[in-house]
Amino acid sequence: ADIDSLNSWGFNSVRLPMHYNLYTPSIENEKNGEISWLEKGFAMTDSLLKWCAGNKMYLILDLHAAPGGQGNDANISDYDKTKPSLWESEANKQKMIALWQKLAERYKNEPWIGGYDIINEPNWNFTEGENPNGLDEKYNKPLRQLMVDITKAIRDVDKNHIIIIEGNGWGNNYNGIFPLWDDNMAISFHKYWNYNTTESIQFALDFREKYNAPVWLGES
């Protein structure tokens, strides 16, 4: 009923905020470093995709909570400071890469999958900076490398769907992220507490022009 309503109101897409723990256990609950799967999340996603397809609406998969947590803002990803974050654990990174490949393999031929929003609002300070959420991060090397690795894993099984990236600092800090590494990508940004003027999104428009890639306001 929710999707039917959204369609009747004129919306053409749904961005699904996904929690990794519906699709795969945490690394703390795996045995001997293996990666196992949970059917619940995939089944829920299948149902939503069916409802979207029935309404000719695109479903955009958004990994909203990554393994271990992709930032200090626990409200976004359930980050638990007593356990290794996504950035502090190779096992969490490998689990995230494997999850995206699993999703891409499952949905590679689905025309109503609108794209893969591979990491929601990373907010982490990687180098010497004052802001713990990465607002003043200048390099973002771990973020770029992880997104490159995820893209490769997706492209190994799915060359069809657009890959959507987000910068650090809740999606907007793109220092060190460019140049783009795939010819089917969108540059996402999130905008809160600001005016709906061209000036407020000029940085994203500049990215669009410079890198010849679409931009997408994923949250506002």
CSV table of C-alpha atoms in Angstrom, one decimal:
chain,number,residue,atom,x,y,z
A,1,ALA,CA,0.0,0.0,0.0
A,2,ASP,CA,2.9,2.4,0.7
A,3,ILE,CA,4.4,1.9,-2.7
A,4,ASP,CA,1.0,2.2,-4.4
A,5,SER,CA,0.5,5.5,-2.6
A,6,LEU,CA,3.9,6.8,-3.5
A,7,ASN,CA,3.2,6.0,-7.2
A,8,SER,CA,-0.2,7.7,-7.0
A,9,TRP,CA,1.5,10.9,-5.6
A,10,GLY,CA,3.9,11.0,-8.6
A,11,PHE,CA,7.1,9.6,-7.2
A,12,ASN,CA,9.2,7.5,-9.6
A,13,SER,CA,11.7,5.9,-7.3
A,14,VAL,CA,12.3,4.5,-3.8
A,15,ARG,CA,15.6,4.6,-2.0
A,16,LEU,CA,15.8,1.6,0.3
A,17,PRO,CA,17.9,2.2,3.5
A,18,MET,CA,19.5,-1.2,4.0
A,19,HIS,CA,21.0,-2.5,7.3
A,20,TYR,CA,23.7,-5.1,6.5
A,21,ASN,CA,22.7,-7.3,9.4
A,22,LEU,CA,19.5,-8.3,7.6
A,23,TYR,CA,21.6,-9.8,4.9
A,24,THR,CA,24.7,-11.1,6.6
A,25,PRO,CA,25.8,-11.6,10.3
A,26,SER,CA,28.3,-9.3,11.9
A,27,ILE,CA,31.9,-10.5,11.8
A,28,GLU,CA,31.7,-11.2,15.5
A,29,ASN,CA,29.0,-13.8,14.8
A,30,GLU,CA,30.8,-15.5,11.9
A,31,LYS,CA,32.9,-18.6,12.3
A,32,ASN,CA,36.5,-18.7,11.3
A,33,GLY,CA,36.3,-15.5,9.2
A,34,GLU,CA,33.7,-16.9,6.8
A,35,ILE,CA,31.0,-14.9,5.2
A,36,SER,CA,27.5,-16.3,5.4
A,37,TRP,CA,24.1,-15.0,4.4
A,38,LEU,CA,20.7,-14.4,5.9
A,39,GLU,CA,17.7,-14.8,3.7
A,40,LYS,CA,15.5,-12.3,5.5
A,41,GLY,CA,17.0,-9.1,3.9
A,42,PHE,CA,17.1,-10.6,0.4
A,43,ALA,CA,13.4,-11.7,0.7
A,44,MET,CA,12.3,-8.3,1.9
A,45,THR,CA,14.2,-6.6,-0.9
A,46,ASP,CA,12.6,-9.0,-3.4
A,47,SER,CA,9.1,-8.1,-2.2
A,48,LEU,CA,9.8,-4.4,-2.4
A,49,LEU,CA,11.2,-4.7,-5.9
A,50,LYS,CA,8.1,-6.6,-7.0
A,51,TRP,CA,5.9,-3.8,-5.6
A,52,CYS,CA,8.1,-1.2,-7.3
A,53,ALA,CA,8.1,-3.0,-10.6
A,54,GLY,CA,4.3,-3.3,-10.5
A,55,ASN,CA,4.1,0.5,-10.2
A,56,LYS,CA,6.9,1.1,-12.8
A,57,MET,CA,9.1,2.7,-10.1
A,58,TYR,CA,12.8,2.4,-9.7
A,59,LEU,CA,14.3,0.8,-6.5
A,60,ILE,CA,17.6,2.2,-5.5
A,61,LEU,CA,19.6,0.0,-3.1
A,62,ASP,CA,21.3,2.1,-0.4
A,63,LEU,CA,23.6,0.5,2.1
A,64,HIS,CA,22.6,2.7,5.0
A,65,ALA,CA,24.4,0.7,7.7
A,66,ALA,CA,27.6,-0.9,6.6
A,67,PRO,CA,29.4,-3.8,8.5
A,68,GLY,CA,31.0,-2.3,11.6
A,69,GLY,CA,29.6,1.1,10.9
A,70,GLN,CA,30.9,3.6,8.3
A,71,GLY,CA,31.0,6.6,10.6
A,72,ASN,CA,31.0,8.1,14.1
A,73,ASP,CA,27.3,9.1,13.8
A,74,ALA,CA,25.7,6.0,15.3
A,75,ASN,CA,22.2,7.2,14.4
A,76,ILE,CA,23.0,6.4,10.8
A,77,SER,CA,24.8,3.0,11.0
A,78,ASP,CA,24.5,1.7,14.6
A,79,TYR,CA,28.3,2.1,15.0
A,80,ASP,CA,29.4,0.5,18.3
A,81,LYS,CA,32.6,2.0,19.6
A,82,THR,CA,33.4,-1.2,21.5
A,83,LYS,CA,33.8,-3.1,18.2
A,84,PRO,CA,36.0,-2.4,15.1
A,85,SER,CA,34.4,0.0,12.6
A,86,LEU,CA,34.3,-0.6,8.9
A,87,TRP,CA,37.5,1.4,8.6
A,88,GLU,CA,39.3,-0.5,11.3
A,89,SER,CA,38.6,-4.0,10.1
A,90,GLU,CA,39.6,-5.7,6.9
A,91,ALA,CA,37.0,-8.4,7.7
A,92,ASN,CA,34.2,-5.7,7.7
A,93,LYS,CA,35.5,-4.3,4.4
A,94,GLN,CA,35.6,-7.7,2.8
A,95,LYS,CA,32.1,-8.5,4.1
A,96,MET,CA,30.8,-5.3,2.6
A,97,ILE,CA,32.4,-6.0,-0.8
A,98,ALA,CA,31.0,-9.5,-0.8
A,99,LEU,CA,27.5,-8.2,0.1
A,100,TRP,CA,27.5,-5.8,-2.8
A,101,GLN,CA,28.6,-8.5,-5.2
A,102,LYS,CA,25.9,-10.8,-3.8
A,103,LEU,CA,23.3,-8.1,-4.4
A,104,ALA,CA,24.5,-7.3,-7.9
A,105,GLU,CA,24.5,-11.0,-8.8
A,106,ARG,CA,20.9,-11.3,-7.6
A,107,TYR,CA,19.6,-8.1,-9.3
A,108,LYS,CA,21.8,-7.7,-12.4
A,109,ASN,CA,19.0,-8.4,-14.8
A,110,GLU,CA,16.3,-6.5,-13.0
A,111,PRO,CA,15.2,-3.4,-15.1
A,112,TRP,CA,13.5,-1.7,-12.1
A,113,ILE,CA,16.6,-1.6,-10.0
A,114,GLY,CA,17.6,2.0,-10.4
A,115,GLY,CA,21.1,1.7,-9.1
A,116,TYR,CA,23.5,0.9,-6.2
A,117,ASP,CA,24.1,3.6,-3.6
A,118,ILE,CA,27.1,1.8,-2.3
A,119,ILE,CA,27.8,3.6,1.0
A,120,ASN,CA,25.5,6.0,2.8
A,121,GLU,CA,27.0,9.1,4.5
A,122,PRO,CA,30.4,7.9,5.5
A,123,ASN,CA,31.6,10.2,8.3
A,124,TRP,CA,35.0,9.4,9.6
A,125,ASN,CA,38.3,11.2,10.1
A,126,PHE,CA,41.1,9.2,8.4
A,127,THR,CA,44.0,11.6,8.9
A,128,GLU,CA,44.9,14.5,11.2
A,129,GLY,CA,41.8,16.6,11.4
A,130,GLU,CA,39.7,18.3,14.0
A,131,ASN,CA,36.3,17.0,12.9
A,132,PRO,CA,35.6,13.4,13.9
A,133,ASN,CA,33.0,13.1,11.1
A,134,GLY,CA,35.5,13.8,8.3
A,135,LEU,CA,34.3,17.3,7.4
A,136,ASP,CA,37.9,18.5,7.1
A,137,GLU,CA,39.4,15.3,5.8
A,138,LYS,CA,41.6,16.2,2.9
A,139,TYR,CA,42.5,12.8,1.3
A,140,ASN,CA,39.8,10.2,1.9
A,141,LYS,CA,42.1,7.5,0.6
A,142,PRO,CA,40.4,4.6,2.5
A,143,LEU,CA,37.0,5.7,1.3
A,144,ARG,CA,38.0,5.9,-2.3
A,145,GLN,CA,39.8,2.6,-2.3
A,146,LEU,CA,36.8,0.8,-0.7
A,147,MET,CA,34.4,2.3,-3.3
A,148,VAL,CA,36.8,1.3,-6.1
A,149,ASP,CA,37.0,-2.3,-4.7
A,150,ILE,CA,33.2,-2.5,-4.4
A,151,THR,CA,32.8,-1.2,-7.9
A,152,LYS,CA,35.1,-3.9,-9.3
A,153,ALA,CA,33.2,-6.6,-7.4
A,154,ILE,CA,29.9,-5.4,-8.7
A,155,ARG,CA,31.2,-5.1,-12.3
A,156,ASP,CA,32.5,-8.7,-12.2
A,157,VAL,CA,28.8,-9.7,-12.2
A,158,ASP,CA,26.8,-6.7,-13.3
A,159,LYS,CA,27.8,-4.3,-16.0
A,160,ASN,CA,24.3,-2.8,-16.3
A,161,HIS,CA,23.4,-0.8,-13.3
A,162,ILE,CA,24.6,2.6,-12.3
A,163,ILE,CA,26.8,2.9,-9.2
A,164,ILE,CA,26.2,5.9,-6.9
A,165,ILE,CA,29.0,7.2,-4.7
A,166,GLU,CA,28.9,9.5,-1.7
A,167,GLY,CA,31.7,11.6,-0.2
A,168,ASN,CA,32.8,11.8,3.4
A,169,GLY,CA,31.3,14.1,6.0
A,170,TRP,CA,27.8,12.8,5.6
A,171,GLY,CA,28.1,12.5,1.8
A,172,ASN,CA,29.5,15.9,0.6
A,173,ASN,CA,33.3,15.9,1.2
A,174,TYR,CA,34.8,14.7,-2.1
A,175,ASN,CA,38.4,15.6,-1.4
A,176,GLY,CA,40.6,12.9,-2.9
A,177,ILE,CA,37.7,10.9,-4.4
A,178,PHE,CA,38.1,12.0,-8.0
A,179,PRO,CA,38.8,11.1,-10.8
A,180,LEU,CA,35.9,8.7,-11.3
A,181,TRP,CA,36.8,5.1,-12.0
A,182,ASP,CA,33.8,3.7,-13.9
A,183,ASP,CA,31.8,5.1,-16.9
A,184,ASN,CA,28.4,4.4,-15.4
A,185,MET,CA,28.4,6.4,-12.1
A,186,ALA,CA,26.4,9.1,-10.3
A,187,ILE,CA,27.8,11.5,-7.8
A,188,SER,CA,25.4,11.8,-4.8
A,189,PHE,CA,25.2,14.6,-2.2
A,190,HIS,CA,23.0,15.2,0.8
A,191,LYS,CA,21.7,18.6,1.8
A,192,TYR,CA,20.3,19.6,5.2
A,193,TRP,CA,19.8,23.0,6.9
A,194,ASN,CA,20.4,25.2,3.9
A,195,TYR,CA,18.5,27.2,1.3
A,196,ASN,CA,17.1,25.8,-1.9
A,197,THR,CA,19.2,28.0,-4.1
A,198,THR,CA,21.5,27.2,-7.0
A,199,GLU,CA,24.4,28.6,-4.9
A,200,SER,CA,23.9,26.0,-2.2
A,201,ILE,CA,24.4,23.1,-4.7
A,202,GLN,CA,26.9,24.8,-6.9
A,203,PHE,CA,29.7,22.5,-5.7
A,204,ALA,CA,27.7,19.5,-7.0
A,205,LEU,CA,26.9,21.2,-10.3
A,206,ASP,CA,30.6,21.9,-10.7
A,207,PHE,CA,31.3,18.1,-10.2
A,208,ARG,CA,28.7,17.3,-12.9
A,209,GLU,CA,30.3,19.6,-15.4
A,210,LYS,CA,34.0,18.7,-14.6
A,211,TYR,CA,33.5,14.9,-14.5
A,212,ASN,CA,30.6,14.5,-17.0
A,213,ALA,CA,28.6,12.5,-14.6
A,214,PRO,CA,25.0,12.9,-13.2
A,215,VAL,CA,24.6,14.2,-9.7
A,216,TRP,CA,21.8,13.1,-7.4
A,217,LEU,CA,20.5,14.7,-4.3
A,218,GLY,CA,19.9,11.5,-2.3
A,219,GLU,CA,18.6,13.1,0.9
A,220,SER,CA,17.3,16.5,2.0
